mmCIF file with all atom_site columns, C-alpha atoms in Angstrom:
data_model
loop_
_atom_site.group_PDB
_atom_site.id
_atom_site.type_symbol
_atom_site.label_atom_id
_atom_site.label_alt_id
_atom_site.label_comp_id
_atom_site.label_asym_id
_atom_site.label_entity_id
_atom_site.label_seq_id
_atom_site.pdbx_PDB_ins_code
_atom_site.Cartn_x
_atom_site.Cartn_y
_atom_site.Cartn_z
_atom_site.occupancy
_atom_site.B_iso_or_equiv
_atom_site.pdbx_formal_charge
_atom_site.auth_seq_id
_atom_site.auth_comp_id
_atom_site.auth_asym_id
_atom_site.auth_atom_id
_atom_site.pdbx_PDB_model_num
ATOM 1   C CA . SER I 1 1   ? 0.000  0.000  0.000   1.00 60.00 ? 285 SER I CA 1
ATOM 2   C CA . MET I 1 2   ? 0.945  3.649  -0.411  1.00 63.00 ? 286 MET I CA 1
ATOM 3   C CA . THR I 1 3   ? 1.171  4.282  3.343   1.00 72.00 ? 287 THR I CA 1
ATOM 4   C CA . SER I 1 4   ? 3.227  1.239  4.414   1.00 88.00 ? 288 SER I CA 1
ATOM 5   C CA . PHE I 1 5   ? 6.312  3.457  4.765   1.00 91.00 ? 289 PHE I CA 1
ATOM 6   C CA . ILE I 1 6   ? 4.699  5.770  7.362   1.00 91.00 ? 290 ILE I CA 1
ATOM 7   C CA . PRO I 1 7   ? 5.244  3.675  10.555  1.00 94.00 ? 291 PRO I CA 1
ATOM 8   C CA . THR I 1 8   ? 8.941  3.122  9.780   1.00 96.00 ? 292 THR I CA 1
ATOM 9   C CA . ALA I 1 9   ? 9.399  6.790  8.793   1.00 95.00 ? 293 ALA I CA 1
ATOM 10  C CA . ILE I 1 10  ? 7.757  7.869  12.088  1.00 94.00 ? 294 ILE I CA 1
ATOM 11  C CA . LEU I 1 11  ? 9.955  5.536  14.137  1.00 97.00 ? 295 LEU I CA 1
ATOM 12  C CA . SER I 1 12  ? 12.979 6.758  12.201  1.00 97.00 ? 296 SER I CA 1
ATOM 13  C CA . GLY I 1 13  ? 12.146 10.337 13.247  1.00 96.00 ? 297 GLY I CA 1
ATOM 14  C CA . VAL I 1 14  ? 11.645 9.276  16.878  1.00 97.00 ? 298 VAL I CA 1
ATOM 15  C CA . PHE I 1 15  ? 15.049 7.544  16.994  1.00 98.00 ? 299 PHE I CA 1
ATOM 16  C CA . ALA I 1 16  ? 16.689 10.593 15.377  1.00 97.00 ? 300 ALA I CA 1
ATOM 17  C CA . ALA I 1 17  ? 15.243 12.746 18.185  1.00 97.00 ? 301 ALA I CA 1
ATOM 18  C CA . LEU I 1 18  ? 16.299 10.229 20.860  1.00 97.00 ? 302 LEU I CA 1
ATOM 19  C CA . SER I 1 19  ? 19.820 10.208 19.446  1.00 97.00 ? 303 SER I CA 1
ATOM 20  C CA . SER I 1 20  ? 19.929 13.982 19.943  1.00 95.00 ? 304 SER I CA 1
ATOM 21  C CA . VAL I 1 21  ? 18.655 13.599 23.518  1.00 94.00 ? 305 VAL I CA 1
ATOM 22  C CA . PHE I 1 22  ? 21.394 11.090 24.365  1.00 94.00 ? 306 PHE I CA 1
ATOM 23  C CA . ALA I 1 23  ? 24.013 13.300 22.679  1.00 94.00 ? 307 ALA I CA 1
ATOM 24  C CA . LYS I 1 24  ? 22.922 16.189 24.881  1.00 93.00 ? 308 LYS I CA 1
ATOM 25  C CA . LEU I 1 25  ? 22.796 13.972 27.994  1.00 90.00 ? 309 LEU I CA 1
ATOM 26  C CA . PHE I 1 26  ? 26.296 12.712 27.162  1.00 90.00 ? 310 PHE I CA 1
ATOM 27  C CA . SER I 1 27  ? 27.715 16.206 27.563  1.00 87.00 ? 311 SER I CA 1
ATOM 28  C CA . ASP I 1 28  ? 25.157 18.040 29.717  1.00 84.00 ? 312 ASP I CA 1
ATOM 29  C CA . GLU I 1 29  ? 25.524 18.901 33.400  1.00 82.00 ? 313 GLU I CA 1
ATOM 30  C CA . ARG I 1 30  ? 21.956 17.613 33.915  1.00 79.00 ? 314 ARG I CA 1
ATOM 31  C CA . THR I 1 31  ? 23.310 14.076 33.522  1.00 82.00 ? 315 THR I CA 1
ATOM 32  C CA . ALA I 1 32  ? 24.523 14.283 37.131  1.00 81.00 ? 316 ALA I CA 1
ATOM 33  C CA . VAL I 1 33  ? 21.004 15.315 38.226  1.00 80.00 ? 317 VAL I CA 1
ATOM 34  C CA . PHE I 1 34  ? 19.481 12.334 36.388  1.00 78.00 ? 318 PHE I CA 1
ATOM 35  C CA . ARG I 1 35  ? 22.129 10.074 37.909  1.00 77.00 ? 319 ARG I CA 1
ATOM 36  C CA . ASP I 1 36  ? 21.148 11.263 41.397  1.00 79.00 ? 320 ASP I CA 1
ATOM 37  C CA . VAL I 1 37  ? 17.439 10.674 40.680  1.00 78.00 ? 321 VAL I CA 1
ATOM 38  C CA . ILE I 1 38  ? 18.160 7.142  39.405  1.00 76.00 ? 322 ILE I CA 1
ATOM 39  C CA . MET I 1 39  ? 20.509 6.310  42.303  1.00 74.00 ? 323 MET I CA 1
ATOM 40  C CA . ASP I 1 40  ? 18.031 7.625  44.902  1.00 78.00 ? 324 ASP I CA 1
ATOM 41  C CA . SER I 1 41  ? 15.017 5.898  43.317  1.00 77.00 ? 325 SER I CA 1
ATOM 42  C CA . GLY I 1 42  ? 15.852 2.531  44.874  1.00 72.00 ? 326 GLY I CA 1
ATOM 43  C CA . TYR I 1 43  ? 14.926 0.773  41.593  1.00 70.00 ? 327 TYR I CA 1
ATOM 44  C CA . LEU I 1 44  ? 18.493 -0.210 40.766  1.00 68.00 ? 328 LEU I CA 1
ATOM 45  C CA . PRO I 1 45  ? 19.676 -3.565 42.049  1.00 68.00 ? 329 PRO I CA 1
ATOM 46  C CA . SER I 1 46  ? 22.367 -3.242 44.695  1.00 68.00 ? 330 SER I CA 1
ATOM 47  C CA . LEU I 1 47  ? 25.733 -3.842 43.100  1.00 64.00 ? 331 LEU I CA 1
ATOM 48  C CA . PRO I 1 48  ? 28.259 -6.193 44.682  1.00 60.00 ? 332 PRO I CA 1
ATOM 49  C CA . PHE I 1 49  ? 30.738 -3.304 44.773  1.00 64.00 ? 333 PHE I CA 1
ATOM 50  C CA . ALA I 1 50  ? 30.460 0.299  45.861  1.00 67.00 ? 334 ALA I CA 1
ATOM 51  C CA . MET I 1 51  ? 30.146 2.635  42.901  1.00 71.00 ? 335 MET I CA 1
ATOM 52  C CA . THR I 1 52  ? 31.545 6.095  43.508  1.00 77.00 ? 336 THR I CA 1
ATOM 53  C CA . SER I 1 53  ? 29.654 9.170  42.395  1.00 77.00 ? 337 SER I CA 1
ATOM 54  C CA . GLU I 1 54  ? 32.323 9.799  39.758  1.00 82.00 ? 338 GLU I CA 1
ATOM 55  C CA . MET I 1 55  ? 32.193 6.206  38.476  1.00 86.00 ? 339 MET I CA 1
ATOM 56  C CA . SER I 1 56  ? 28.386 6.237  38.202  1.00 82.00 ? 340 SER I CA 1
ATOM 57  C CA . LEU I 1 57  ? 28.494 9.488  36.216  1.00 86.00 ? 341 LEU I CA 1
ATOM 58  C CA . ILE I 1 58  ? 31.123 8.081  33.834  1.00 88.00 ? 342 ILE I CA 1
ATOM 59  C CA . THR I 1 59  ? 29.038 4.900  33.479  1.00 87.00 ? 343 THR I CA 1
ATOM 60  C CA . MET I 1 60  ? 25.974 6.988  32.634  1.00 88.00 ? 344 MET I CA 1
ATOM 61  C CA . ARG I 1 61  ? 27.894 9.046  30.058  1.00 90.00 ? 345 ARG I CA 1
ATOM 62  C CA . VAL I 1 62  ? 29.279 5.869  28.425  1.00 92.00 ? 346 VAL I CA 1
ATOM 63  C CA . LEU I 1 63  ? 25.734 4.461  28.313  1.00 91.00 ? 347 LEU I CA 1
ATOM 64  C CA . CYS I 1 64  ? 24.479 7.685  26.672  1.00 92.00 ? 348 CYS I CA 1
ATOM 65  C CA . PHE I 1 65  ? 27.360 7.540  24.177  1.00 94.00 ? 349 PHE I CA 1
ATOM 66  C CA . CYS I 1 66  ? 26.413 3.948  23.231  1.00 96.00 ? 350 CYS I CA 1
ATOM 67  C CA . LEU I 1 67  ? 22.726 4.926  22.974  1.00 96.00 ? 351 LEU I CA 1
ATOM 68  C CA . ILE I 1 68  ? 23.635 7.702  20.484  1.00 97.00 ? 352 ILE I CA 1
ATOM 69  C CA . PHE I 1 69  ? 25.008 5.035  18.130  1.00 97.00 ? 353 PHE I CA 1
ATOM 70  C CA . GLY I 1 70  ? 22.178 2.606  18.860  1.00 97.00 ? 354 GLY I CA 1
ATOM 71  C CA . CYS I 1 71  ? 19.513 5.213  18.099  1.00 98.00 ? 355 CYS I CA 1
ATOM 72  C CA . ASN I 1 72  ? 21.358 6.405  14.974  1.00 98.00 ? 356 ASN I CA 1
ATOM 73  C CA . SER I 1 73  ? 21.660 2.829  13.706  1.00 98.00 ? 357 SER I CA 1
ATOM 74  C CA . LEU I 1 74  ? 17.942 2.231  14.259  1.00 98.00 ? 358 LEU I CA 1
ATOM 75  C CA . MET I 1 75  ? 17.099 5.578  12.668  1.00 98.00 ? 359 MET I CA 1
ATOM 76  C CA . TRP I 1 76  ? 19.102 4.831  9.489   1.00 97.00 ? 360 TRP I CA 1
ATOM 77  C CA . THR I 1 77  ? 17.820 1.243  9.285   1.00 98.00 ? 361 THR I CA 1
ATOM 78  C CA . LEU I 1 78  ? 14.192 2.385  9.570   1.00 97.00 ? 362 LEU I CA 1
ATOM 79  C CA . PHE I 1 79  ? 14.764 5.364  7.255   1.00 97.00 ? 363 PHE I CA 1
ATOM 80  C CA . THR I 1 80  ? 16.226 3.059  4.581   1.00 97.00 ? 364 THR I CA 1
ATOM 81  C CA . LYS I 1 81  ? 13.392 0.572  5.063   1.00 96.00 ? 365 LYS I CA 1
ATOM 82  C CA . SER I 1 82  ? 10.804 3.338  4.573   1.00 96.00 ? 366 SER I CA 1
ATOM 83  C CA . LEU I 1 83  ? 12.672 4.653  1.498   1.00 95.00 ? 367 LEU I CA 1
ATOM 84  C CA . ASN I 1 84  ? 12.410 1.174  -0.021  1.00 95.00 ? 368 ASN I CA 1
ATOM 85  C CA . THR I 1 85  ? 8.620  1.028  0.482   1.00 94.00 ? 369 THR I CA 1
ATOM 86  C CA . ALA I 1 86  ? 7.673  4.659  -0.232  1.00 92.00 ? 370 ALA I CA 1
ATOM 87  C CA . PRO I 1 87  ? 6.533  5.944  -3.621  1.00 86.00 ? 371 PRO I CA 1
ATOM 88  C CA . SER I 1 88  ? 8.804  8.989  -3.182  1.00 84.00 ? 372 SER I CA 1
ATOM 89  C CA . SER I 1 89  ? 11.875 9.742  -1.060  1.00 86.00 ? 373 SER I CA 1
ATOM 90  C CA . VAL I 1 90  ? 10.489 13.227 -0.375  1.00 81.00 ? 374 VAL I CA 1
ATOM 91  C CA . GLN I 1 91  ? 7.472  11.752 1.437   1.00 84.00 ? 375 GLN I CA 1
ATOM 92  C CA . VAL I 1 92  ? 9.758  9.749  3.740   1.00 90.00 ? 376 VAL I CA 1
ATOM 93  C CA . THR I 1 93  ? 11.857 12.849 4.384   1.00 87.00 ? 377 THR I CA 1
ATOM 94  C CA . ILE I 1 94  ? 8.751  14.913 5.235   1.00 85.00 ? 378 ILE I CA 1
ATOM 95  C CA . VAL I 1 95  ? 7.397  12.360 7.741   1.00 88.00 ? 379 VAL I CA 1
ATOM 96  C CA . ASN I 1 96  ? 10.829 11.742 9.256   1.00 92.00 ? 380 ASN I CA 1
ATOM 97  C CA . GLY I 1 97  ? 11.588 15.463 9.520   1.00 88.00 ? 381 GLY I CA 1
ATOM 98  C CA . ALA I 1 98  ? 8.210  16.400 10.986  1.00 86.00 ? 382 ALA I CA 1
ATOM 99  C CA . VAL I 1 99  ? 8.401  13.660 13.629  1.00 91.00 ? 383 VAL I CA 1
ATOM 100 C CA . ASN I 1 100 ? 12.043 14.469 14.408  1.00 92.00 ? 384 ASN I CA 1
ATOM 101 C CA . PHE I 1 101 ? 11.188 18.187 14.852  1.00 86.00 ? 385 PHE I CA 1
ATOM 102 C CA . SER I 1 102 ? 8.162  17.521 17.028  1.00 87.00 ? 386 SER I CA 1
ATOM 103 C CA . ALA I 1 103 ? 9.735  14.775 19.135  1.00 93.00 ? 387 ALA I CA 1
ATOM 104 C CA . SER I 1 104 ? 12.895 16.867 19.644  1.00 92.00 ? 388 SER I CA 1
ATOM 105 C CA . ALA I 1 105 ? 10.823 19.814 20.812  1.00 90.00 ? 389 ALA I CA 1
ATOM 106 C CA . ILE I 1 106 ? 8.682  17.725 23.162  1.00 91.00 ? 390 ILE I CA 1
ATOM 107 C CA . LEU I 1 107 ? 11.632 15.751 24.574  1.00 94.00 ? 391 LEU I CA 1
ATOM 108 C CA . GLY I 1 108 ? 13.643 18.974 24.956  1.00 92.00 ? 392 GLY I CA 1
ATOM 109 C CA . PHE I 1 109 ? 10.751 20.476 26.887  1.00 91.00 ? 393 PHE I CA 1
ATOM 110 C CA . LEU I 1 110 ? 10.189 17.392 29.094  1.00 92.00 ? 394 LEU I CA 1
ATOM 111 C CA . ILE I 1 111 ? 13.814 16.410 29.772  1.00 88.00 ? 395 ILE I CA 1
ATOM 112 C CA . PHE I 1 112 ? 15.798 19.650 29.529  1.00 88.00 ? 396 PHE I CA 1
ATOM 113 C CA . GLU I 1 113 ? 13.011 22.137 30.352  1.00 88.00 ? 397 GLU I CA 1
ATOM 114 C CA . GLU I 1 114 ? 13.673 23.951 27.086  1.00 89.00 ? 398 GLU I CA 1
ATOM 115 C CA . PRO I 1 115 ? 10.955 26.478 26.253  1.00 89.00 ? 399 PRO I CA 1
ATOM 116 C CA . LEU I 1 116 ? 8.569  25.668 23.408  1.00 86.00 ? 400 LEU I CA 1
ATOM 117 C CA . ALA I 1 117 ? 8.364  29.207 22.079  1.00 87.00 ? 401 ALA I CA 1
ATOM 118 C CA . LEU I 1 118 ? 5.761  30.175 19.507  1.00 89.00 ? 402 LEU I CA 1
ATOM 119 C CA . ARG I 1 119 ? 8.622  31.368 17.268  1.00 90.00 ? 403 ARG I CA 1
ATOM 120 C CA . TRP I 1 120 ? 10.073 27.808 17.265  1.00 85.00 ? 404 TRP I CA 1
ATOM 121 C CA . TRP I 1 121 ? 6.731  26.300 16.177  1.00 84.00 ? 405 TRP I CA 1
ATOM 122 C CA . VAL I 1 122 ? 6.274  28.982 13.489  1.00 91.00 ? 406 VAL I CA 1
ATOM 123 C CA . GLY I 1 123 ? 9.772  28.219 12.149  1.00 88.00 ? 407 GLY I CA 1
ATOM 124 C CA . ALA I 1 124 ? 9.134  24.470 12.206  1.00 82.00 ? 408 ALA I CA 1
ATOM 125 C CA . GLY I 1 125 ? 5.810  25.071 10.437  1.00 85.00 ? 409 GLY I CA 1
ATOM 126 C CA . PHE I 1 126 ? 7.544  27.054 7.679   1.00 90.00 ? 410 PHE I CA 1
ATOM 127 C CA . ILE I 1 127 ? 10.136 24.316 7.199   1.00 82.00 ? 411 ILE I CA 1
ATOM 128 C CA . LEU I 1 128 ? 7.414  21.655 7.048   1.00 79.00 ? 412 LEU I CA 1
ATOM 129 C CA . ALA I 1 129 ? 5.283  23.754 4.657   1.00 85.00 ? 413 ALA I CA 1
ATOM 130 C CA . GLY I 1 130 ? 8.303  24.323 2.407   1.00 84.00 ? 414 GLY I CA 1
ATOM 131 C CA . THR I 1 131 ? 9.069  20.620 2.339   1.00 75.00 ? 415 THR I CA 1
ATOM 132 C CA . ILE I 1 132 ? 5.440  19.799 1.473   1.00 77.00 ? 416 ILE I CA 1
ATOM 133 C CA . ILE I 1 133 ? 5.445  22.398 -1.340  1.00 83.00 ? 417 ILE I CA 1
ATOM 134 C CA . LEU I 1 134 ? 8.685  20.886 -2.700  1.00 77.00 ? 418 LEU I CA 1
ATOM 135 C CA . SER I 1 135 ? 7.120  17.430 -2.490  1.00 72.00 ? 419 SER I CA 1
ATOM 136 C CA . GLN I 1 136 ? 4.057  18.555 -4.459  1.00 76.00 ? 420 GLN I CA 1
ATOM 137 C CA . SER I 1 137 ? 6.191  20.171 -7.164  1.00 75.00 ? 421 SER I CA 1
ATOM 138 C CA . GLN I 1 138 ? 8.332  17.016 -7.388  1.00 69.00 ? 422 GLN I CA 1
ATOM 139 C CA . LYS I 1 139 ? 5.171  14.914 -7.801  1.00 70.00 ? 423 LYS I CA 1
ATOM 140 C CA . LYS I 1 140 ? 3.945  17.205 -10.614 1.00 76.00 ? 424 LYS I CA 1
ATOM 141 C CA . LEU I 1 141 ? 7.324  16.897 -12.368 1.00 74.00 ? 425 LEU I CA 1
ATOM 142 C CA . GLU I 1 142 ? 7.255  13.096 -12.039 1.00 71.00 ? 426 GLU I CA 1
ATOM 143 C CA . ASN I 1 143 ? 3.692  12.977 -13.382 1.00 74.00 ? 427 ASN I CA 1
ATOM 144 C CA . LYS I 1 144 ? 4.698  15.120 -16.400 1.00 80.00 ? 428 LYS I CA 1
ATOM 145 C CA . LYS I 1 145 ? 7.697  12.855 -17.116 1.00 77.00 ? 429 LYS I CA 1
ATOM 146 C CA . SER I 1 146 ? 5.647  9.665  -16.840 1.00 76.00 ? 430 SER I CA 1
ATOM 147 C CA . SER I 1 147 ? 2.852  11.032 -19.067 1.00 79.00 ? 431 SER I CA 1
ATOM 148 C CA . LYS I 1 148 ? 5.424  12.023 -21.726 1.00 76.00 ? 432 LYS I CA 1
ATOM 149 C CA . LYS I 1 149 ? 6.909  8.519  -21.654 1.00 69.00 ? 433 LYS I CA 1
ATOM 150 C CA . THR I 1 150 ? 3.497  6.927  -22.344 1.00 66.00 ? 434 THR I CA 1
ATOM 151 C CA . GLU I 1 151 ? 2.746  9.203  -25.329 1.00 62.00 ? 435 GLU I CA 1
#
């Protein structure tokens, strides 16, 4: 079907956004705050050795670093899969980009308390609108080419 690429394109955008989150957590000072929340939650199994504050922070940064690559690998795998099933690469790019934008904004707001300013949404809307307009013009060009071939 024409829409079989949409779920993989959406997931691709989500993993792209998650990769950005882990990249920011890898280098952000908030990582120590998250580490403290996790350590104090009591959900972690007690380790057979004492983990220093420094060691737990390094462990968390290494985990974030690995998750950057994991999320990027999943993003590219899903993006390629959706390119193979989509009628047009532009459609995949639109879905992926829109989801990546939105998920990045929402995750940035929830995790890093970044403001979701109206100006950001207006800018994202313009980028999305521009991409859709490009997609429509590409479709018209492809339709013209295919109708000339059949003449």
